[in-house]
Short mmCIF file of C-alpha atoms and ligand atoms in Angstrom, two decimals:
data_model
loop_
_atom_site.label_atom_id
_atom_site.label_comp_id
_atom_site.label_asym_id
_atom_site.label_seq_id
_atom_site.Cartn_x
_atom_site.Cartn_y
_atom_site.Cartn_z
CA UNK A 1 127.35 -52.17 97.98
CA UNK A 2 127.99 -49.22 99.49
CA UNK A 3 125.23 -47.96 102.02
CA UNK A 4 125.21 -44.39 99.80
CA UNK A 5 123.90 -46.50 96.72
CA UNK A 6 120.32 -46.11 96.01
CA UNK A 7 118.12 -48.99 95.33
CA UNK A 8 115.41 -48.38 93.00
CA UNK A 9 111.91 -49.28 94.83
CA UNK A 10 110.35 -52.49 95.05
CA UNK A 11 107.18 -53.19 93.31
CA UNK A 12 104.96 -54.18 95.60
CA UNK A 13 102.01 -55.35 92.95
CA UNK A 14 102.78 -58.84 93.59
CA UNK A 15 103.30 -58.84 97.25
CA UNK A 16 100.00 -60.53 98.70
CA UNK A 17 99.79 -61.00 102.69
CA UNK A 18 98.55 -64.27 102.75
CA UNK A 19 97.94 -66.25 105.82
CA UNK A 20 99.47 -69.73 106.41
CA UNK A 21 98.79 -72.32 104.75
CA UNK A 22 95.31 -74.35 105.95
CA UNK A 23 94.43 -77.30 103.93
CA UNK A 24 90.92 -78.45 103.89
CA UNK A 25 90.03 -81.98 104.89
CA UNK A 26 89.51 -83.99 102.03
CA UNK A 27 88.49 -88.01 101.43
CA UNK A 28 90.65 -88.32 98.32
CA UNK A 29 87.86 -91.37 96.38
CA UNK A 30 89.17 -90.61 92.92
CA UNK A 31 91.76 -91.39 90.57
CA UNK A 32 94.37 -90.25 92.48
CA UNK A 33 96.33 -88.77 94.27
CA UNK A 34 94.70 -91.30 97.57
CA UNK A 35 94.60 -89.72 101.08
CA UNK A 36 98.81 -89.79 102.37
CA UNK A 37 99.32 -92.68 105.57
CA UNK A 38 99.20 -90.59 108.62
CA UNK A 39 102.93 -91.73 109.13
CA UNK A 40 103.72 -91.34 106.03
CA UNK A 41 102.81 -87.43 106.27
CA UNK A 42 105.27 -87.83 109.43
CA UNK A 43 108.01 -89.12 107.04
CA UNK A 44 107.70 -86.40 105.12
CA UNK A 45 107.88 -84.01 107.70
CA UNK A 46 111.20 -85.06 109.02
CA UNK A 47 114.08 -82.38 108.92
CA UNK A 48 116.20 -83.44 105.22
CA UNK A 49 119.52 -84.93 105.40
CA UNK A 50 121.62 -84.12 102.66
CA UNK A 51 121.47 -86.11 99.74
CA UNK A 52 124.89 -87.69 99.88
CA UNK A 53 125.06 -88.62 103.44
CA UNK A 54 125.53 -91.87 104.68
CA UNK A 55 122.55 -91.94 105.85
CA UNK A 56 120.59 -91.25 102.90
CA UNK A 57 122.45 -93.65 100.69
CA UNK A 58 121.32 -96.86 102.67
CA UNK A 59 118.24 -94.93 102.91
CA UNK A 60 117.99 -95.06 98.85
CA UNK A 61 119.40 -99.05 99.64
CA UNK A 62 116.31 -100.02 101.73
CA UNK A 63 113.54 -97.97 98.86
CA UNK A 64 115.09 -100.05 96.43
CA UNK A 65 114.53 -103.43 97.85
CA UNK A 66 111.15 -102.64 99.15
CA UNK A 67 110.14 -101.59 95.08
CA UNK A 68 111.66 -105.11 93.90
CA UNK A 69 109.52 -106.80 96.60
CA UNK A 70 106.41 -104.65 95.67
CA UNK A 71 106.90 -105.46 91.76
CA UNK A 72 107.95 -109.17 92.80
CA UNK A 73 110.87 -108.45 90.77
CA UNK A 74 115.20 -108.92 91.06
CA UNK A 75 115.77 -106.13 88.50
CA UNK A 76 119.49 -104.35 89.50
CA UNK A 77 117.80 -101.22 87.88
CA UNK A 78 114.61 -100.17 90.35
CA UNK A 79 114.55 -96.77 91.81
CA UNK A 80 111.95 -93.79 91.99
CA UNK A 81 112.34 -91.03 89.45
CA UNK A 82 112.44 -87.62 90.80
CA UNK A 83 108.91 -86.52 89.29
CA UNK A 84 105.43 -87.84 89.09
CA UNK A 85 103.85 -91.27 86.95
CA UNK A 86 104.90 -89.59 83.98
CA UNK A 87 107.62 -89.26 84.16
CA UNK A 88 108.99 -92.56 85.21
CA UNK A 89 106.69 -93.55 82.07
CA UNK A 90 108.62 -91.05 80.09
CA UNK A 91 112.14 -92.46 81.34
CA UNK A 92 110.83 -95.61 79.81
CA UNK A 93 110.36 -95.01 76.82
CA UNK A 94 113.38 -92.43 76.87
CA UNK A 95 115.67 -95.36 77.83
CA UNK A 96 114.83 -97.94 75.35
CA UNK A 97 113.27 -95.87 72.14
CA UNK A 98 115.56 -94.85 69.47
CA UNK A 99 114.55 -93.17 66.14
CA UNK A 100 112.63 -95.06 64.10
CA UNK A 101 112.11 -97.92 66.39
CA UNK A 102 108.76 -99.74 65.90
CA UNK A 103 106.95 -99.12 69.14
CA UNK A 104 103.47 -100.79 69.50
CA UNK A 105 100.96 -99.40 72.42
CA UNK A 106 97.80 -101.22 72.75
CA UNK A 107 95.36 -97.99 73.36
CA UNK A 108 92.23 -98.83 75.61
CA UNK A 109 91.93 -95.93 77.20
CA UNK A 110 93.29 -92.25 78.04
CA UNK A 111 96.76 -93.87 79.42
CA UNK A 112 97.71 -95.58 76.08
CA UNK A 113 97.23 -92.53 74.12
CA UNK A 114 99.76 -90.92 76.65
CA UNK A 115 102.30 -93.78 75.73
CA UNK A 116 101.65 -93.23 72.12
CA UNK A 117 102.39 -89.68 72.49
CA UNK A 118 105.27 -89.70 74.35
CA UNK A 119 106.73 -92.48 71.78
CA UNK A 120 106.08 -90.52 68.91
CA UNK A 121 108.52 -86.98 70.57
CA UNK A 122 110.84 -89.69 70.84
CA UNK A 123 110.47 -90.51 67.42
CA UNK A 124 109.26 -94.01 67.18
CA UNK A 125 107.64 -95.52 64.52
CA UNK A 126 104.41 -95.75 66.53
CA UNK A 127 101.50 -98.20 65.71
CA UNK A 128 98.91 -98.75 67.68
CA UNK A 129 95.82 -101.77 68.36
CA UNK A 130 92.64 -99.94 69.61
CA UNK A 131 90.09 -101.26 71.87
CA UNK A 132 86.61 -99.63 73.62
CA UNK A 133 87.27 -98.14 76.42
CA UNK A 134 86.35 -100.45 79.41
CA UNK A 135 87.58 -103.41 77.38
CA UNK A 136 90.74 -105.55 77.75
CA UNK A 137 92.73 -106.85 74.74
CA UNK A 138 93.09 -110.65 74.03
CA UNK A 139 96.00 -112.91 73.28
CA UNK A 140 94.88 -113.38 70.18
CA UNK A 141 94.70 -109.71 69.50
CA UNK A 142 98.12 -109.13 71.03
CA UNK A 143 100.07 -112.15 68.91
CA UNK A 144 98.41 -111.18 65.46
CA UNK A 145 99.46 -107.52 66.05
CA UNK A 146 102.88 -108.86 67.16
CA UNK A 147 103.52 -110.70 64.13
CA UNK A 148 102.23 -108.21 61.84
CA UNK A 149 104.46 -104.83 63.10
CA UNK A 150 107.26 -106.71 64.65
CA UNK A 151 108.35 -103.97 67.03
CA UNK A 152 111.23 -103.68 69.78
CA UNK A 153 108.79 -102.28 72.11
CA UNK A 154 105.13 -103.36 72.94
CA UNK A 155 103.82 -101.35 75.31
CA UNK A 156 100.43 -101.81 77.64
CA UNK A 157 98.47 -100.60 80.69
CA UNK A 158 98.00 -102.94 83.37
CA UNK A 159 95.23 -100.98 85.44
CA UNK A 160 93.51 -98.18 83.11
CA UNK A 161 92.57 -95.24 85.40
CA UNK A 162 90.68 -93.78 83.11
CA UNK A 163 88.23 -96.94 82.25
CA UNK A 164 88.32 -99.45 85.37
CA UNK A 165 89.57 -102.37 83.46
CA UNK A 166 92.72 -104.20 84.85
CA UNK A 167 94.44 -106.35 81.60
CA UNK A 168 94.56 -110.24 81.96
CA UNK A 169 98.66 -110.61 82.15
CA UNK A 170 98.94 -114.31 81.87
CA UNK A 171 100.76 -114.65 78.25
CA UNK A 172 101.71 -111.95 76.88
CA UNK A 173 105.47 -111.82 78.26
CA UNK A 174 105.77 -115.12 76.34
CA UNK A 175 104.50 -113.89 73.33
CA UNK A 176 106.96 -110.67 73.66
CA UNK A 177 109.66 -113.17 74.11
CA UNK A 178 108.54 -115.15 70.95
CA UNK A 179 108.33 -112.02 68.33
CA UNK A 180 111.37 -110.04 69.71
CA UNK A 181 109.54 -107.41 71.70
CA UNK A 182 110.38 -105.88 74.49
CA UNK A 183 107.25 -105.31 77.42
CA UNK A 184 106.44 -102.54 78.74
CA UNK A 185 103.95 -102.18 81.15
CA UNK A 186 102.47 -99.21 83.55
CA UNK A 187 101.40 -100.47 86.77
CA UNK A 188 101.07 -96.96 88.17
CA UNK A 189 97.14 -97.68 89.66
CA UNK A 190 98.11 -101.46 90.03
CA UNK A 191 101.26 -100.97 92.32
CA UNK A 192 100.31 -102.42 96.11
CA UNK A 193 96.70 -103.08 95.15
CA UNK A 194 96.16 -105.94 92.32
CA UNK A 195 98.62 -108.59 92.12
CA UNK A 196 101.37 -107.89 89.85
CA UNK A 197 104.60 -110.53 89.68
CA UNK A 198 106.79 -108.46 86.80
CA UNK A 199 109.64 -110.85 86.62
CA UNK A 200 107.10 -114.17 86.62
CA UNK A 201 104.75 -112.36 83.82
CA UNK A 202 108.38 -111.36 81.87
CA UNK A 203 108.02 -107.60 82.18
CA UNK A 204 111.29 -105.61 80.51
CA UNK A 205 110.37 -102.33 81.67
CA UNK A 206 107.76 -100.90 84.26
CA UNK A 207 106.59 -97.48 86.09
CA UNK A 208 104.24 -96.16 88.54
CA UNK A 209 103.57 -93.30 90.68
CA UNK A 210 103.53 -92.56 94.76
CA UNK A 211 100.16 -91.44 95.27
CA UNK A 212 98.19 -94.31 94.08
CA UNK A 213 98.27 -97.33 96.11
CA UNK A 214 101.01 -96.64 97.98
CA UNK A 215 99.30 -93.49 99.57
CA UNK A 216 102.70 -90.96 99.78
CA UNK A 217 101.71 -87.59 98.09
CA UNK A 218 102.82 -87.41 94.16
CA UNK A 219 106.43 -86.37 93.39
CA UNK A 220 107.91 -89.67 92.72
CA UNK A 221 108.06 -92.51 89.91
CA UNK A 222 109.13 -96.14 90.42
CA UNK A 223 110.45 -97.21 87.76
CA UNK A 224 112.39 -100.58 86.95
CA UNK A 225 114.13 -102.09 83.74
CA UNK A 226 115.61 -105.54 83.60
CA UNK A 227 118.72 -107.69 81.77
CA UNK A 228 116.63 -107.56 78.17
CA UNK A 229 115.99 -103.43 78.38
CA UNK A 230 119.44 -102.89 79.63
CA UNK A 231 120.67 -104.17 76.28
CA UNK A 232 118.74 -102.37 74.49
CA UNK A 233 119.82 -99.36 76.59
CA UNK A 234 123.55 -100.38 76.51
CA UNK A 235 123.18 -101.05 72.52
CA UNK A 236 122.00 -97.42 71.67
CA UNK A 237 123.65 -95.64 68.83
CA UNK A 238 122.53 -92.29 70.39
CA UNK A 239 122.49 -90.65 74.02
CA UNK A 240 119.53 -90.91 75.77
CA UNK A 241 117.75 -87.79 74.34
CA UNK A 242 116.79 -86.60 77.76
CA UNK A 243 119.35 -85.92 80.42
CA UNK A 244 117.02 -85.77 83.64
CA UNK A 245 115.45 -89.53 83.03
CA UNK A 246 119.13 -90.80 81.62
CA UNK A 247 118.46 -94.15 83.97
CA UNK A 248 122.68 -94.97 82.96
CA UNK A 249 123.38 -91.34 84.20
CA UNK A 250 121.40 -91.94 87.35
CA UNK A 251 122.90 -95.38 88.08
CA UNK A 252 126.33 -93.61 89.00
CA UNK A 253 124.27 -92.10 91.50
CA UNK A 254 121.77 -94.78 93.03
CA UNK A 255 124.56 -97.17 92.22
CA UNK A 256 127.69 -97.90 94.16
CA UNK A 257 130.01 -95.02 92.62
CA UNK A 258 127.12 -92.18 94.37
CA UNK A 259 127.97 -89.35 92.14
CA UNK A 260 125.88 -86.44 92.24
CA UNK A 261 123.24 -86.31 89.08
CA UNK A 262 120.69 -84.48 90.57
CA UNK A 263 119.71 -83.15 94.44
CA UNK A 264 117.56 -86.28 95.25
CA UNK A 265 113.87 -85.23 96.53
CA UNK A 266 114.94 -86.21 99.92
CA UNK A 267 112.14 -86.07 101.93
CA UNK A 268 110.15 -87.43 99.18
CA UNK A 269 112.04 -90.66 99.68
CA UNK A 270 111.78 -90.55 103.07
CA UNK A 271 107.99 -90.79 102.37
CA UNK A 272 108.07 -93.51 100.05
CA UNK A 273 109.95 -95.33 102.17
CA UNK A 274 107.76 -95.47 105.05
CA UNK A 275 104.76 -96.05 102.50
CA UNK A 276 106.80 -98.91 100.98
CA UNK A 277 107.80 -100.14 104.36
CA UNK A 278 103.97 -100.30 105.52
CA UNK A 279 103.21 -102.38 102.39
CA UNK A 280 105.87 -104.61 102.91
CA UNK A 281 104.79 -105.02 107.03
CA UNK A 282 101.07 -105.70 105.77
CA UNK A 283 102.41 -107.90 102.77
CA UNK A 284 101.33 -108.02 99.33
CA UNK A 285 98.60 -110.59 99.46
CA UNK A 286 97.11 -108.88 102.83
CA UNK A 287 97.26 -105.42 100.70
CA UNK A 288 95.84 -107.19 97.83
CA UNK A 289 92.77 -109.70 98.97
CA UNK A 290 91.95 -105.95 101.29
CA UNK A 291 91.80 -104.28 97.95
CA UNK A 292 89.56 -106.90 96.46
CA UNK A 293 86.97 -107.32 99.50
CA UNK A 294 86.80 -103.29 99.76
CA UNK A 295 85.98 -103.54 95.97
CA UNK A 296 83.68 -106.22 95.80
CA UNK A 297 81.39 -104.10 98.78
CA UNK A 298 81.44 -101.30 96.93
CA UNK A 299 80.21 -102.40 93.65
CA UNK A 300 77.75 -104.84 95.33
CA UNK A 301 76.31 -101.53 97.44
CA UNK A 302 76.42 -99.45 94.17
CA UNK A 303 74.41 -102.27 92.36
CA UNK A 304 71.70 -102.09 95.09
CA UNK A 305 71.17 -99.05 94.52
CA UNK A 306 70.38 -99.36 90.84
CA UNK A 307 73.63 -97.89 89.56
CA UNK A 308 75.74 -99.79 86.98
CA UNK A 309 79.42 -100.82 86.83
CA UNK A 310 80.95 -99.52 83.48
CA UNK A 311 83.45 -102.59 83.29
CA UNK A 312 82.35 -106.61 83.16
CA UNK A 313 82.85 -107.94 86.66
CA UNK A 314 85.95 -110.52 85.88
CA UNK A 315 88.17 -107.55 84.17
CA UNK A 316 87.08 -104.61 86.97
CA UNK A 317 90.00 -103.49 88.96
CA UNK A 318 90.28 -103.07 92.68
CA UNK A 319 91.56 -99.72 92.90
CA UNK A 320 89.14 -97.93 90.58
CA UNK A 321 85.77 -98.48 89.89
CA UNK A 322 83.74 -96.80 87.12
CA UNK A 323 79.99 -96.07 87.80
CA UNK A 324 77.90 -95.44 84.84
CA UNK A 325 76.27 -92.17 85.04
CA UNK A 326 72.18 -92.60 85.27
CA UNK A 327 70.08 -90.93 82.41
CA UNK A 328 69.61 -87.15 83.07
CA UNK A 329 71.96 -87.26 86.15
CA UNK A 330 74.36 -83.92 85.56
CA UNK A 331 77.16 -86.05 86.86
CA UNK A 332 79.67 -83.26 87.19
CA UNK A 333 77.63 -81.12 89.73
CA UNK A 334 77.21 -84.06 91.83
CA UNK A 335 80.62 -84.93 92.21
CA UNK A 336 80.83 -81.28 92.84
CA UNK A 337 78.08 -81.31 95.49
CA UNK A 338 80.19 -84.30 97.21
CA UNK A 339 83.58 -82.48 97.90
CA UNK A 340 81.43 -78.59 98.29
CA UNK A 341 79.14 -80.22 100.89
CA UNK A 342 81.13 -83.35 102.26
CA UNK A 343 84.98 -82.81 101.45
CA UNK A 344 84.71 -85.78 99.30
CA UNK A 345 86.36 -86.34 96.32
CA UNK A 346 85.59 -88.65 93.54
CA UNK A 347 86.58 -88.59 89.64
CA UNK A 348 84.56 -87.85 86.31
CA UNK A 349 85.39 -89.63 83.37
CA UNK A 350 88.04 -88.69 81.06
CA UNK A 351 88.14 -88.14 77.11
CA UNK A 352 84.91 -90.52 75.12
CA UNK A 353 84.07 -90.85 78.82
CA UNK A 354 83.37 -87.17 79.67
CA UNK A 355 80.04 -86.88 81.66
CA UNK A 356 79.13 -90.28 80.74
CA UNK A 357 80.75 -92.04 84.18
CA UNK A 358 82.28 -91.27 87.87
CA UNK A 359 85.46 -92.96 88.89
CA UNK A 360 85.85 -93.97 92.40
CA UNK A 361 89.35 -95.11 93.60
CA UNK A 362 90.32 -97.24 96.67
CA UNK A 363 93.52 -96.79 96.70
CA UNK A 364 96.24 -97.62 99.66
CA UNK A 365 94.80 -96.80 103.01
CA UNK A 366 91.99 -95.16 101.47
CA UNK A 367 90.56 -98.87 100.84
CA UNK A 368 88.70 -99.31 104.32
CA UNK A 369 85.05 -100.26 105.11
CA UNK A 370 84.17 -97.20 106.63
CA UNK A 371 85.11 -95.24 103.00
CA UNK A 372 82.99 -97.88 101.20
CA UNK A 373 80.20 -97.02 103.65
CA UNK A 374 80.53 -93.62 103.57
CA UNK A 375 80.21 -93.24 99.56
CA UNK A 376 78.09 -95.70 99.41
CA UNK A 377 75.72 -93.19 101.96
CA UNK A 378 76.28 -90.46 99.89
CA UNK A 379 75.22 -92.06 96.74
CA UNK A 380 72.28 -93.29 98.85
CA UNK A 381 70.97 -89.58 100.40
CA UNK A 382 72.13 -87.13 97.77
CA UNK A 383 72.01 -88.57 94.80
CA UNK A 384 68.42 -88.95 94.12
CA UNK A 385 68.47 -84.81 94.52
CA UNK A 386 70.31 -84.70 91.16
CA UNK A 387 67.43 -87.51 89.43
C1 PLP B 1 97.95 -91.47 87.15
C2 PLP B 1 98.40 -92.28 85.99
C3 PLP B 1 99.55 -91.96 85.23
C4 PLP B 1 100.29 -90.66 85.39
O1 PLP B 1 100.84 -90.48 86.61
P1 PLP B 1 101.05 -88.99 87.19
O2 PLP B 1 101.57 -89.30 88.56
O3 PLP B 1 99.74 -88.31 87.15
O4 PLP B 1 102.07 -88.31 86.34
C5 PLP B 1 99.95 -92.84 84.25
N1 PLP B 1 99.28 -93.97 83.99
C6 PLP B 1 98.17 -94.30 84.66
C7 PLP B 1 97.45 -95.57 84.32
C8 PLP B 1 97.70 -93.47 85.68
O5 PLP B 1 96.58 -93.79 86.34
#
């Protein structure tokens, strides 16, 4: 450029002078994301290495294991997705759906319907079994829907966000394994808090998320296939119709040959490894009888106060709770009045559940005492203003 050439003028419309960034401080008691591990956030914070240094490759070695131990599960194929829960969910189905495959998804909640959409752009033959929401499906159900549609992919959520229920698994691999289905299953708000064994309940494919139990911020998506899904994978006619989630394409890379797919989310992994690493020093059944107990107080405090649990005791899950809204109660302005007045945050119900319950989540570190005490105070003083 030469310093005679004239420039035209910038347009300053856009140019706001904004002060740093300040955050305010939040209890995160919804449906996610959960409140980050203070050493996570430190994780995070480190200074990125570059995504093909040695380093970083035994780095992407040591997330790997710590997913198979935290699904209970040998699959070769385990590694987080660059994106959110969705779209490890959507590298599911993008893996194993062809055209016209017959994909099942048993629909009890918002979750399923998410599955059934994302099934259908891939163009499955989708057909669904419908339950209330806040209601688990049965064997029985499962089999005779099985039999009937005989797809190559059922597909089921283990721990509905959006209704509190956590599915019975006992079963249901073996009937998979009978018909010639594959199973898939999301585990994104069971991961770390409710006991999930993929390999002993004969899961094919599974997902979750980052900011759910394992309390890292959102950005990335576990995501695991095994022996059975690789077939179907490695017996495609087509490409996998989306590059990004291509889980052969990223194998080169979180594989042994390390070829460059995509710039990995570095410090993202950095963060999920210290969250994975703080499961793993707690252990699964410490993480999981804490999620339990934590539970169990809350619901028993929310019951003496006269509110109702939306879900039947023996199918409630851990990590979420859903309160039934009282009569009259404008349920969105309290929930409002909770993070406005007390940087609290809890949920509101989603889709046939709009205004009619509040989700609370104890999720990862989140699930301590002192959080069940503190929500169960604010139920306690301020609700009774919104009677
Ligand atoms: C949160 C959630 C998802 C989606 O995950 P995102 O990280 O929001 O993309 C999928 N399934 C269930 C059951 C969830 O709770």
């Amino acid at each position: 450029m030469s310093s005679t050439q004239i420039l035209p003028s910038i347009d300053k419309t856009h140019k706001k002078a904004f002060g740093p960034i300040s955050v305010p401080e939040r209890l995160l008691l919804g449906p996610g994301p959960s409140n980050a591990h203070p050493s996570v956030l430190e994780a995070l914070a480190l200074n990125p290495v570059g995504h093909l240094d040695p380093f970083y490759i035994s780095l992407m070695g040591e997330v790997q294991e710590l997913l198979r131990y935290a699904w209970q599960t040998h699959n070769r194929l385990t590694l987080p997705m660059s994106g959110t829960g969705s779209a490890a969910m959507e590298a599911t189905i993008a893996n194993v759906v062809e055209p016209g495959d017959k994909v099942l998804v048993a629909v009890n909640g918002y979750f399923g319907n998410r599955l059934v959409d994302m099934a259908s752009r891939y163009k499955a033959d989708v057909i669904t079994i419908e339950k209330n929401w806040g209601e688990a499906f049965s064997l029985e159900e499962i089999e005779n829907a099985l039999i009937t549609h005989k797809p190559s992919l059922f597909a089921i959520v283990h721990a509905e966000t959006s209704t509190g229920v956590c599915q019975p698994m006992e079963g249901i691999g073996n009937l998979c394994n009978k018909h010639g289905s594959l199973l898939l299953l999301d585990t994104v708000t069971s991961l770390g808090g409710v006991p999930l064994y993929l390999d002993e309940w004969k899961v094919d494919l599974a997902y979750s998320c980052s900011q759910k139990g394992l309390s890292c911020p959102p950005g990335l998506g576990p995501f695991t296939l095994n022996k059975r899904a690789e077939e179907k994978l490695n017996s495609r006619v087509g490409k996998v119709p989306n590059w990004y989630l291509d889980v052969s394409l990223l194998n080169k890379y979180w594989g042994s040959d390390r070829v460059y797919h995509h710039t990995a989310p570095v410090n993202m992994n950095f963060g999920i490894r210290e969250a994975l690493r703080l499961l793993a020093d707690e252990g699964l059944e410490n993480s999981w009888s804490r999620h339990r107990k934590n539970a169990e107080e809350l619901w028993q405090g929310l019951e003496s106060l006269g509110l109702s649990l939306h879900v039947p005791v023996d199918l409630r899950l851990p990590t979420l709770s859903t309160v039934s809204i009282p009569e009259g109660v404008d349920g969105k302005a309290f929930a409002l009045h909770l993070i406005n007045e007390f940087g609290v945050e809890i949920g509101g119900g989603l889709g046939v559940l709009a205004g009619k319950i509040w989700r609370i989540g104890l999720m990862g570190h989140n699930s301590r005492l002192e959080n069940v005490q503190k929500i169960l105070n604010l139920f306690e003083t301020e609700l009774p203003k919104f009677r």
